[in-house]
Every structure is written in C-alpha cells, then in structure tokens.
Amino acid sequence: MALTSWKAFRFFDVSQVKLPEGEQSGPFEQGNITCVASGSENIFIGSADGTVKILSQAFKVAGSFKAHDAGSITQIKQVQGTSLLVTIAEDLSNEPVLKVWALDKPEKKTGTPRCQSTLTIHNGRKPFPISAFAALEDLSQLAVGFGNGAVTVIRGDLIHDRGARQRTVFESEEPITGIEFSEGSITTLYIATTGRISNLVISGRGQGQPARTLEETGCGVGCMTVDKTTHDIVVARDDAIYYYSLHGKRQVHAYEGPKKMISIFKDYLALISPPQSNTVGKPSILRAFGGRQADDMFSTSNFTILDTDLKFIAHQEALSSQVRAMFAEWGDLFILTLDGKLFRYHEKTFQQKLEILYQRNLYDVAINLAQKSRLDVSQQNVIFRKFGDFLYQKQDYDTAMQMYLKAIDNTEPSQVIRKFLDTQRIHNLIDYLEELHEHHKATSDHTTLLLNCYAKLKDVEKLEEFIKSPGDDLKFDLDTAISMCRQGGYYDQAAYLARKHNEHELVIDVLIEDSQKYAEALAYIWRLEPRNAYDNLMKYATVLIAHCPKDATRLFIDYYTGYYRPKKDAVVIFNASPSSQGQSIATTAVQNLAALLPLPYMNTSAVQSPLSRDQATTISQSRIVETSDDGPPAIYKVPKPRTAFSSFVDHPEEFVVFLEACIGSEKLSEEDKTDLYTTLFEMYLHTANGKKDEERQKWEKKAKDLLEGQKHPIDTSNVLLLSTLENFRDGTTLVREQQGLRFDIFRSYTSAKDTQGAIKALRKYGPDEPQLYPAALAYFTSSPTILDEAGDELDVVLKKIDDDGLMAPLQVIQTLSTNGVATMGMIKTYLSTTIERERQEIENNRNLIQTFRTDTTAKRAEIDDLRAKPAVFQATRCSACGNTLDLPTVHFLCKHSFHERCLNVPGVDASNGGGGFGASLPMGGGNGDGEAGEEQEVECPRCAPQNATVRAIRKGQEESAERHELFLNAVARSRDKFGTVSEWFGRGVLSVQGVE
C-alpha cells in the first residue's frame, strides 16, 4: 500500500483499445498469447503454437508467420530502430531455441521473414524454464536466466549468422528472476535472484572477475528493469523501490505493497501490484518466482504510475483482471490483461497537469514538475507567480515574495508592487525592488521608490549596500539615484555614486550645493584632468574663491599659467616596528584610496564590499597625505586670462594676486598682456581708493611702478580714462610724459588751479619745452591769488623769457596787461633791463656796420692795385719747403713763392680752383720765363683752403637764393622776423637776377 506521503493525481487518460471489426477475438485471444513486445511502430505477439503476429498502429494484424515448429514462444524482443526480431521458444523436453528474424527480408517462396540465425541455448541439458532474458541493442551479447539459477551469455554475430559462443557466467541455488544489461564505459550484467542482486562485468575493464553481490535481497520475476537514461537498475520489492548503480545501492523510494511487474515509461515507473488478499496464505517464495495460479485470471490488480523523483502518483487504478503484459509504443503505455483486453494510457498535456495541480493549490508540485520537465523559464515563472498569488491570499507575505522574486523576469513589476505598498510590508517591497535592480529591470520610478523606502526606514546601511553593489554594471538609473539621495539628505552617498561613475560635475554639485564642503570640492577639482577641472572650476569659481580664497586662487594661477598638474594622494601606513624602542615605520604607496576610506571627493573608486579584518587594521594604521608631483605639467590649451576675470568679482585682493602671477608667465600673447596690465592697473587704483594715507600711497606706487615699466602694454587712452575716473593724477602725468605731452601736463595743473604743481611741471619740463614759460606767465598773472601763490616765480619766468628771447617785450607787456593783475612795479626791473639791452644792441650794430664799411673800402682798394699796378716779388725762400728759391720758381699775387717742383709736394693740391691769385704754368713743365707750351691755372697752396671756403659760401648763397620756400618757412618759424629777412637779404634772396 502506498504511503500517505505520495500525492496521487490522474495525469493519464485511460481508454480500452477497440479492435477493428473482425479482430475482436483474434490477436488477444485468451490462452493463446504467451509474450508481447513492441517497437518500430508495431506490436509483436508470441503464441503457444510458435506463431508470431504483427499488429499495426490500427491494431490490425499486419502479418504473421510460424517462427518455431516446436514449443511455445516465451521470449520475444524487437531491436529498436531495426527490422530485427528475436524469438525464443521453449519445450521442456528439449533445450530452448533462439532465432533472429529479418522482417524486411521476406522469403521469395513463402513470403515469411528471413531467419538470420538459429541457436540452441545451452543449460547443461537441465529441464528448467527460462525466467529472464536480456539483449544488447546490436545483439552482440544476449543473456538468458533459468529457473535453476544459471545464467548463459551468448556472444557473436547473430545478425549475419557468423557463429556465436555460449558460456554459463553465473550459477546460483536460487532461481533467476531478472537480467538486465547496463552499457557505459563498461558493459555490466545485473542478475537478480529471489535472494540477492549481483552484477557482473562482461565487457571492458574488470571483465573475467566473478559476480559481485550488491545486496543480499532479491526480487520477484518481472520486478527488475533498467533505466536507460541513467543506466541504473530499478528493483521493486514489497517495501520500496530500489535504484542500483555499478557500485551499489544509490537511492530508495519507500512504497509499500506487493509488486508483480515494473516497467520504465518516460520519466515514470509503472507498477503492477496484485491485491493483498490474493497473496495471503501463499508461500513467499512462490509469489516471488511467479507461480501460475488459474484463479488469478478473475482477480483484480492494481496499476500504478509513479514519479519517484517528485514523489507523486501520476495514475492509479484497479484492474478487473490480472495483467499479462505491459509495453509502450506510439508515445503511450499499454496493458494487456489475461482476459484479452488492451488498455491505452495516454499522458495528459503539461498544461492539463498544471491545471489539475492549480485546482488543488499544489503549486510546489507544479514547480518541481516544471523544473524536472525542463520547462521554459518564462513558463516556470508563471507558476511561481500563481504560487505567489496563492500565498499572498493566505497572508503568507514573506513566502509569497520569495515566489514573486523567482518569477521576476516575466512579471509586470507593478502587479507585485501594488500589493506591498502597505507600510507593514515595506521590507518585502524592498526585497522585490532590490531584485528588480539586480536583474536590470528597474526603471527610474522603481529606483525612486526603493530609495524612498530606505529613507522611510532610515536604513543607511542598506542604502550604502545598494549603491555600492560590486560590479561595473549599473543596476539602476544613475541620475534618479543621485537625485533621490540628495533629496533625502544622503549627500555622501550621492557624491559616491557620482564619483564611481565619473560624473565629476555631479560630485562637485553635491559637495558644494548640498554638503557645503568647499575645501573637498576644490580638492576634487584639483584631481581632475585639465578639461574637466576647467569646466567645474569656472562653474563654481565665485563660491570657491569666497570660501577657499588662497587655494582657489592658487589653482587659478596654476591653470592659467600652464603649470596645472592633477594632484594625487598617497596612503601612509604605519606598521608596528619590531624594535624595542617601539618606533613605527611608515611605508607610502599611491593606491586606490577608496579601498581604505570612503571619501567621496578623492580620486578613486569607493568601497564596494565590506572590509576584511586586515583592511580594517590597515585603516587604523594609515593616514592620507597629498603627494607632490614633480613631473611635467599636463598638456592642455591654456585659456585666455580674461575668461577668469569675472570669477574674482568682490574679491579684489585675490584678483590682484592672480593678475600679478599671470603677468609673470612667459607664454602670454600681446593681447593677453594688454588685458592683464590694464586690469591690474585698474585694480591697483580701485584698491587704493579704498585705503587711506600710507596704504593708499602704497597701492598708488604700485600703479605708478606698473606704468613706469619698460614694456607695459597699457593703451594710453585706458590709462588716462582710469586715472581720471580714480582721480589718479600721477597716471595722467606719466602718460603725457611718455607721450611727450609736457605742455598738456602743465595745462592740467593750471586747469586745476594747482599753482605748486604748475611750478613743479615748469621746472621739470621748462628746459625742454620753452613755450611753457609764456604759458606760465599768462597763468601766474591770471588772478591775484595765483600771483600770490607764484611769488618770486614770476621774476624767474620773466628772466627766462628775456634770456632766451622767448617773447618780444611788446608781447610780454600785452600778456601782462590782459587781466590787469600785474603792476608796473612788478616788471620795472624787466623793462629797464630790456631797454638797456636794446640800446646796447643798437650801439653794437652801429659799430659793426662801421667796421664792415671800413673793411670793404680797404679790400676794394687792394683789388684795384692788383689789377692796375705791377707786383714786386721779393721772397727769397720757398713757402712750401723753406729753402732758398732757385729757378724755376712760381710767384703768386698773394706774395707766396714756391719752387716749381714744390707745387707737387704731397698735400698741396695745385689743381684746385684759384681765387685770382694764381699763376699760369706751361703744361709739361717750363722755366720761369714762360717758355712756349700749354699753360694751366695753378692756385696758391697756402691760400687754397680759405678760397675754397669763400667759394662754397658763395655757392650756397646762390642756391638758397633760388629756393624761396626755405625763406618763407624760416620767416614763419622765426620770432625775429626782421632779423630773418635781413639775414636772407644778405644771402641774395632779394637780389635782382644778373645784378651783383
């Protein structure tokens, strides 16, 4: 009787096979059937008269033939996949006969199948019936068990009748009840008797060894079979079902009750059990051996189909008659009873079986059945979901959630989430949402809901475990997770997420806008690559400078001067020293900081799993330090300095430091230099305006020094504008000085009524700008106050004007008389001095005229004498060499005499043009008497230089006399125009052409 632990179902549909008309008493006639086999889409029936009938799928007799002339066919086997049929006929007066038939090769004369081979099975001529028979699929080996306990193995080529050998491989005092082959790396023959189970290796490693007993308990006839899928031997006993492998018992399934026949059908085990009432009072050995009782024909049998793996009964029923045979074909299981009835058992579809299980709420069985049948995962998930719904209705929420989690791949998440939105079931909801993220099925809404659940429970540990899950695959929507962490106040977690996925801008957003960790944000920026660092620095420049002025300014300087190096970090681990002094040894390694400390702003990934004990110890002994990088700066395009100016709004001191540092850079273009210098000059003046006394002077001096630099590129108009706006007079002064606008400088002082400044400018620029004195004269006498402030400076100006002739006396009088400020007493000295000088000059001019007239009269008289009177030469020595004159000699009218040979003395140029005092000499040399020959004019070497000067002056006068534009320009520029006209008149400008 089956144990209560086995659940019973009706997974098979039963129907009695209706034979075709005319066949009702034919193939399954009572008392005529001795054995049945199936295969190759046919059923084969052996009869007591040695005839074999072949039934088609329609259960019509497709053929029959006389297989044996003597005895009845007790064993029949069809070789699967072939047309071979094996039959064994027994006649106790003779040894059994085995034949192999080729059903596809009929004899030409009779039409019966061809007999491939015939073999007499030896059993030592002992008249015992065959109790078990087994054969390999290729018929290379067959085994026959007898009632006397002997087993004969037949080897050979029975298909082609090439001979066969027989050998008795096993003998026992107990009758053989079952024989089965198990093929694998070795071929094993399992032998069952009424008292034990043995196995014997008949092919492969271990062949030739005696049979090994697996268990000292046997089984009845027909109660052993082989599972061809696992190659295990299945034995049915009254107490249980046993599975044996090569090494012994493998598993046992308790199922009580007598068993008469077993068979493997698909994944099931089919059992035929006689009623217990029929076995009472019968010897057990007789029941085990299967003795024939005529009264069993009218008794009932129990037919059971078991799934031993899942421990349920797939079908069970009581049969009205004993079972003669059980076989499977066409995907169905068939049972032939002694009364000639044939029943078909057709397995229900998988969905039908599921519906049966659903009706009984046996979802766990349905799941096990689906998994065993290797059902598609999506179909399995349907079962899980139904099971979850059932458990949810029973309010077993935890188990229900486990089912929903298993069905997560094929379940609409909203169907589950709605059921667990209640606060009391929030933990189940968290489990489901976490699993959604693990399967990458979560949407941004699911992430939002999960993080809200964490926040509701204030479960920071679970939150961190969620966002720090190992692996590179992102299981949730990053932006949503970061946004929810920020909204819930979990700023460190938000920064961690952003950093882990290289969302640098989000990291800095969180650190600045949420956590207000400005120093950490700046440190994080300083660890980024140049492009990312620049973008984030410019975005938060004003905030960073406000809270970290020095470090932020330093970062700006490094970046804008081309020396930016991303910072790195190191962990210094202090290991306990084995020395007695108890000192510590520090070892430094640049490594992944997040493996040690969860600092969101550091240049690392973060902790992804709980720390081990060794890591925790390392943390306690470590310290993070910033390492210096002496390598070359990063390569990037340095931005224009102007782009950083707006970042320093309201931070003038830091701005000045930045500008000063940038000016020192060697990589500036001219445009950048102009921007930097101009802005720095403006900042100096702006800062100075906010200071007092010495501080103001200090900043103004910086501005002045900047302008006085050798190559400052500040535009003049900008300097003037800024200096005027900031009331920085030194700036305008310096610009005008550099531009040579000294008169403008003086005028700026006079416009501002700054008399002392005007006096300083006059003293400084007056020597180079004489026109300042007339302007100063007009300014000093413009008002009584200014005149009083000027003091003695008026006399100095008048004296300078008088000494340098900057103004005519009449002009001075006109200037002083304009405002009526100056009195005659103030200029009395100037007037008396001027009049006296004029008088002296007139007298001098008269004396000079008289001298010129006297000289002119004397020169004219001398010229007349030379032209009209003979000249007497009395010189006795040569004017060139100083020796006594000897002939030939040359005399000049200027009273100089020379040897003729001395006229060629080096240094004397005898060919220069004369001045009327030359002598004529014959060409080629002659004597002093002027012998015949060509003459040339020779000039006195002593007087030649003076004569040349006079001629040059004369020539210049003649040339300039013809250039009237020079005369007009000179008159226009001259202050003493009358004197200029007189001068040019002497040069002959006004002379009449052709008149001396």
mmCIF file with all atom_site columns, N, CA and C in Angstrom, residues 564-585:
data_model
loop_
_atom_site.group_PDB
_atom_site.id
_atom_site.type_symbol
_atom_site.label_atom_id
_atom_site.label_alt_id
_atom_site.label_comp_id
_atom_site.label_asym_id
_atom_site.label_entity_id
_atom_site.label_seq_id
_atom_site.pdbx_PDB_ins_code
_atom_site.Cartn_x
_atom_site.Cartn_y
_atom_site.Cartn_z
_atom_site.occupancy
_atom_site.B_iso_or_equiv
_atom_site.pdbx_formal_charge
_atom_site.auth_seq_id
_atom_site.auth_comp_id
_atom_site.auth_asym_id
_atom_site.auth_atom_id
_atom_site.pdbx_PDB_model_num
ATOM 1  N N  . TYR A 1 564 ? 49.404 73.496 -14.566 1.00 0.00 ? 564 TYR A N  1
ATOM 2  C CA . TYR A 1 564 ? 48.445 72.671 -13.833 1.00 0.00 ? 564 TYR A CA 1
ATOM 3  C C  . TYR A 1 564 ? 48.861 71.206 -13.859 1.00 0.00 ? 564 TYR A C  1
ATOM 4  N N  . ARG A 1 565 ? 48.916 70.590 -12.673 1.00 0.00 ? 565 ARG A N  1
ATOM 5  C CA . ARG A 1 565 ? 49.196 69.160 -12.523 1.00 0.00 ? 565 ARG A CA 1
ATOM 6  C C  . ARG A 1 565 ? 48.095 68.555 -11.658 1.00 0.00 ? 565 ARG A C  1
ATOM 7  N N  . PRO A 1 566 ? 47.341 67.566 -12.161 1.00 0.00 ? 566 PRO A N  1
ATOM 8  C CA . PRO A 1 566 ? 46.337 66.926 -11.296 1.00 0.00 ? 566 PRO A CA 1
ATOM 9  C C  . PRO A 1 566 ? 47.007 66.313 -10.079 1.00 0.00 ? 566 PRO A C  1
ATOM 10 N N  . LYS A 1 567 ? 46.467 66.599 -8.914  1.00 0.00 ? 567 LYS A N  1
ATOM 11 C CA . LYS A 1 567 ? 47.051 66.089 -7.684  1.00 0.00 ? 567 LYS A CA 1
ATOM 12 C C  . LYS A 1 567 ? 46.742 64.610 -7.501  1.00 0.00 ? 567 LYS A C  1
ATOM 13 N N  . LYS A 1 568 ? 47.582 63.977 -6.744  1.00 0.00 ? 568 LYS A N  1
ATOM 14 C CA . LYS A 1 568 ? 47.385 62.577 -6.385  1.00 0.00 ? 568 LYS A CA 1
ATOM 15 C C  . LYS A 1 568 ? 47.464 62.458 -4.869  1.00 0.00 ? 568 LYS A C  1
ATOM 16 N N  . ASP A 1 569 ? 47.051 61.275 -4.382  1.00 0.00 ? 569 ASP A N  1
ATOM 17 C CA . ASP A 1 569 ? 47.056 61.045 -2.950  1.00 0.00 ? 569 ASP A CA 1
ATOM 18 C C  . ASP A 1 569 ? 47.820 59.772 -2.641  1.00 0.00 ? 569 ASP A C  1
ATOM 19 N N  . ALA A 1 570 ? 48.287 59.702 -1.458  1.00 0.00 ? 570 ALA A N  1
ATOM 20 C CA . ALA A 1 570 ? 49.016 58.520 -1.004  1.00 0.00 ? 570 ALA A CA 1
ATOM 21 C C  . ALA A 1 570 ? 48.514 58.131 0.366   1.00 0.00 ? 570 ALA A C  1
ATOM 22 N N  . VAL A 1 571 ? 48.597 56.844 0.652   1.00 0.00 ? 571 VAL A N  1
ATOM 23 C CA . VAL A 1 571 ? 48.245 56.350 1.980   1.00 0.00 ? 571 VAL A CA 1
ATOM 24 C C  . VAL A 1 571 ? 49.532 55.960 2.683   1.00 0.00 ? 571 VAL A C  1
ATOM 25 N N  . VAL A 1 572 ? 49.797 56.591 3.803   1.00 0.00 ? 572 VAL A N  1
ATOM 26 C CA . VAL A 1 572 ? 50.974 56.268 4.605   1.00 0.00 ? 572 VAL A CA 1
ATOM 27 C C  . VAL A 1 572 ? 50.527 55.300 5.684   1.00 0.00 ? 572 VAL A C  1
ATOM 28 N N  . ILE A 1 573 ? 51.019 54.084 5.641   1.00 0.00 ? 573 ILE A N  1
ATOM 29 C CA . ILE A 1 573 ? 50.633 53.053 6.595   1.00 0.00 ? 573 ILE A CA 1
ATOM 30 C C  . ILE A 1 573 ? 51.755 52.901 7.617   1.00 0.00 ? 573 ILE A C  1
ATOM 31 N N  . PHE A 1 574 ? 51.384 53.038 8.876   1.00 0.00 ? 574 PHE A N  1
ATOM 32 C CA . PHE A 1 574 ? 52.357 52.937 9.956   1.00 0.00 ? 574 PHE A CA 1
ATOM 33 C C  . PHE A 1 574 ? 52.297 51.528 10.523  1.00 0.00 ? 574 PHE A C  1
ATOM 34 N N  . ASN A 1 575 ? 53.325 50.749 10.237  1.00 0.00 ? 575 ASN A N  1
ATOM 35 C CA . ASN A 1 575 ? 53.382 49.380 10.744  1.00 0.00 ? 575 ASN A CA 1
ATOM 36 C C  . ASN A 1 575 ? 54.158 49.352 12.053  1.00 0.00 ? 575 ASN A C  1
ATOM 37 N N  . ALA A 1 576 ? 53.690 48.522 12.942  1.00 0.00 ? 576 ALA A N  1
ATOM 38 C CA . ALA A 1 576 ? 54.372 48.408 14.226  1.00 0.00 ? 576 ALA A CA 1
ATOM 39 C C  . ALA A 1 576 ? 55.772 47.853 14.013  1.00 0.00 ? 576 ALA A C  1
ATOM 40 N N  . SER A 1 577 ? 56.757 48.525 14.568  1.00 0.00 ? 577 SER A N  1
ATOM 41 C CA . SER A 1 577 ? 58.148 48.122 14.403  1.00 0.00 ? 577 SER A CA 1
ATOM 42 C C  . SER A 1 577 ? 58.509 47.044 15.417  1.00 0.00 ? 577 SER A C  1
ATOM 43 N N  . PRO A 1 578 ? 59.261 46.059 15.024  1.00 0.00 ? 578 PRO A N  1
ATOM 44 C CA . PRO A 1 578 ? 59.654 45.014 15.976  1.00 0.00 ? 578 PRO A CA 1
ATOM 45 C C  . PRO A 1 578 ? 60.740 45.471 16.940  1.00 0.00 ? 578 PRO A C  1
ATOM 46 N N  . SER A 1 579 ? 61.265 46.684 16.751  1.00 0.00 ? 579 SER A N  1
ATOM 47 C CA . SER A 1 579 ? 62.341 47.153 17.609  1.00 0.00 ? 579 SER A CA 1
ATOM 48 C C  . SER A 1 579 ? 61.828 47.436 19.002  1.00 0.00 ? 579 SER A C  1
ATOM 49 N N  . SER A 1 580 ? 62.713 47.400 19.945  1.00 0.00 ? 580 SER A N  1
ATOM 50 C CA . SER A 1 580 ? 62.349 47.604 21.351  1.00 0.00 ? 580 SER A CA 1
ATOM 51 C C  . SER A 1 580 ? 61.968 49.036 21.630  1.00 0.00 ? 580 SER A C  1
ATOM 52 N N  . GLN A 1 581 ? 62.414 49.971 20.798  1.00 0.00 ? 581 GLN A N  1
ATOM 53 C CA . GLN A 1 581 ? 62.091 51.374 21.031  1.00 0.00 ? 581 GLN A CA 1
ATOM 54 C C  . GLN A 1 581 ? 60.625 51.673 20.721  1.00 0.00 ? 581 GLN A C  1
ATOM 55 N N  . GLY A 1 582 ? 59.933 50.776 20.082  1.00 0.00 ? 582 GLY A N  1
ATOM 56 C CA . GLY A 1 582 ? 58.518 50.998 19.789  1.00 0.00 ? 582 GLY A CA 1
ATOM 57 C C  . GLY A 1 582 ? 58.287 52.015 18.698  1.00 0.00 ? 582 GLY A C  1
ATOM 58 N N  . GLN A 1 583 ? 59.280 52.242 17.855  1.00 0.00 ? 583 GLN A N  1
ATOM 59 C CA . GLN A 1 583 ? 59.095 53.210 16.779  1.00 0.00 ? 583 GLN A CA 1
ATOM 60 C C  . GLN A 1 583 ? 58.239 52.595 15.681  1.00 0.00 ? 583 GLN A C  1
ATOM 61 N N  . SER A 1 584 ? 57.749 53.453 14.793  1.00 0.00 ? 584 SER A N  1
ATOM 62 C CA . SER A 1 584 ? 56.928 52.971 13.679  1.00 0.00 ? 584 SER A CA 1
ATOM 63 C C  . SER A 1 584 ? 57.623 53.282 12.372  1.00 0.00 ? 584 SER A C  1
ATOM 64 N N  . ILE A 1 585 ? 57.417 52.406 11.424  1.00 0.00 ? 585 ILE A N  1
ATOM 65 C CA . ILE A 1 585 ? 57.995 52.583 10.087  1.00 0.00 ? 585 ILE A CA 1
ATOM 66 C C  . ILE A 1 585 ? 56.865 52.912 9.129   1.00 0.00 ? 585 ILE A C  1
#
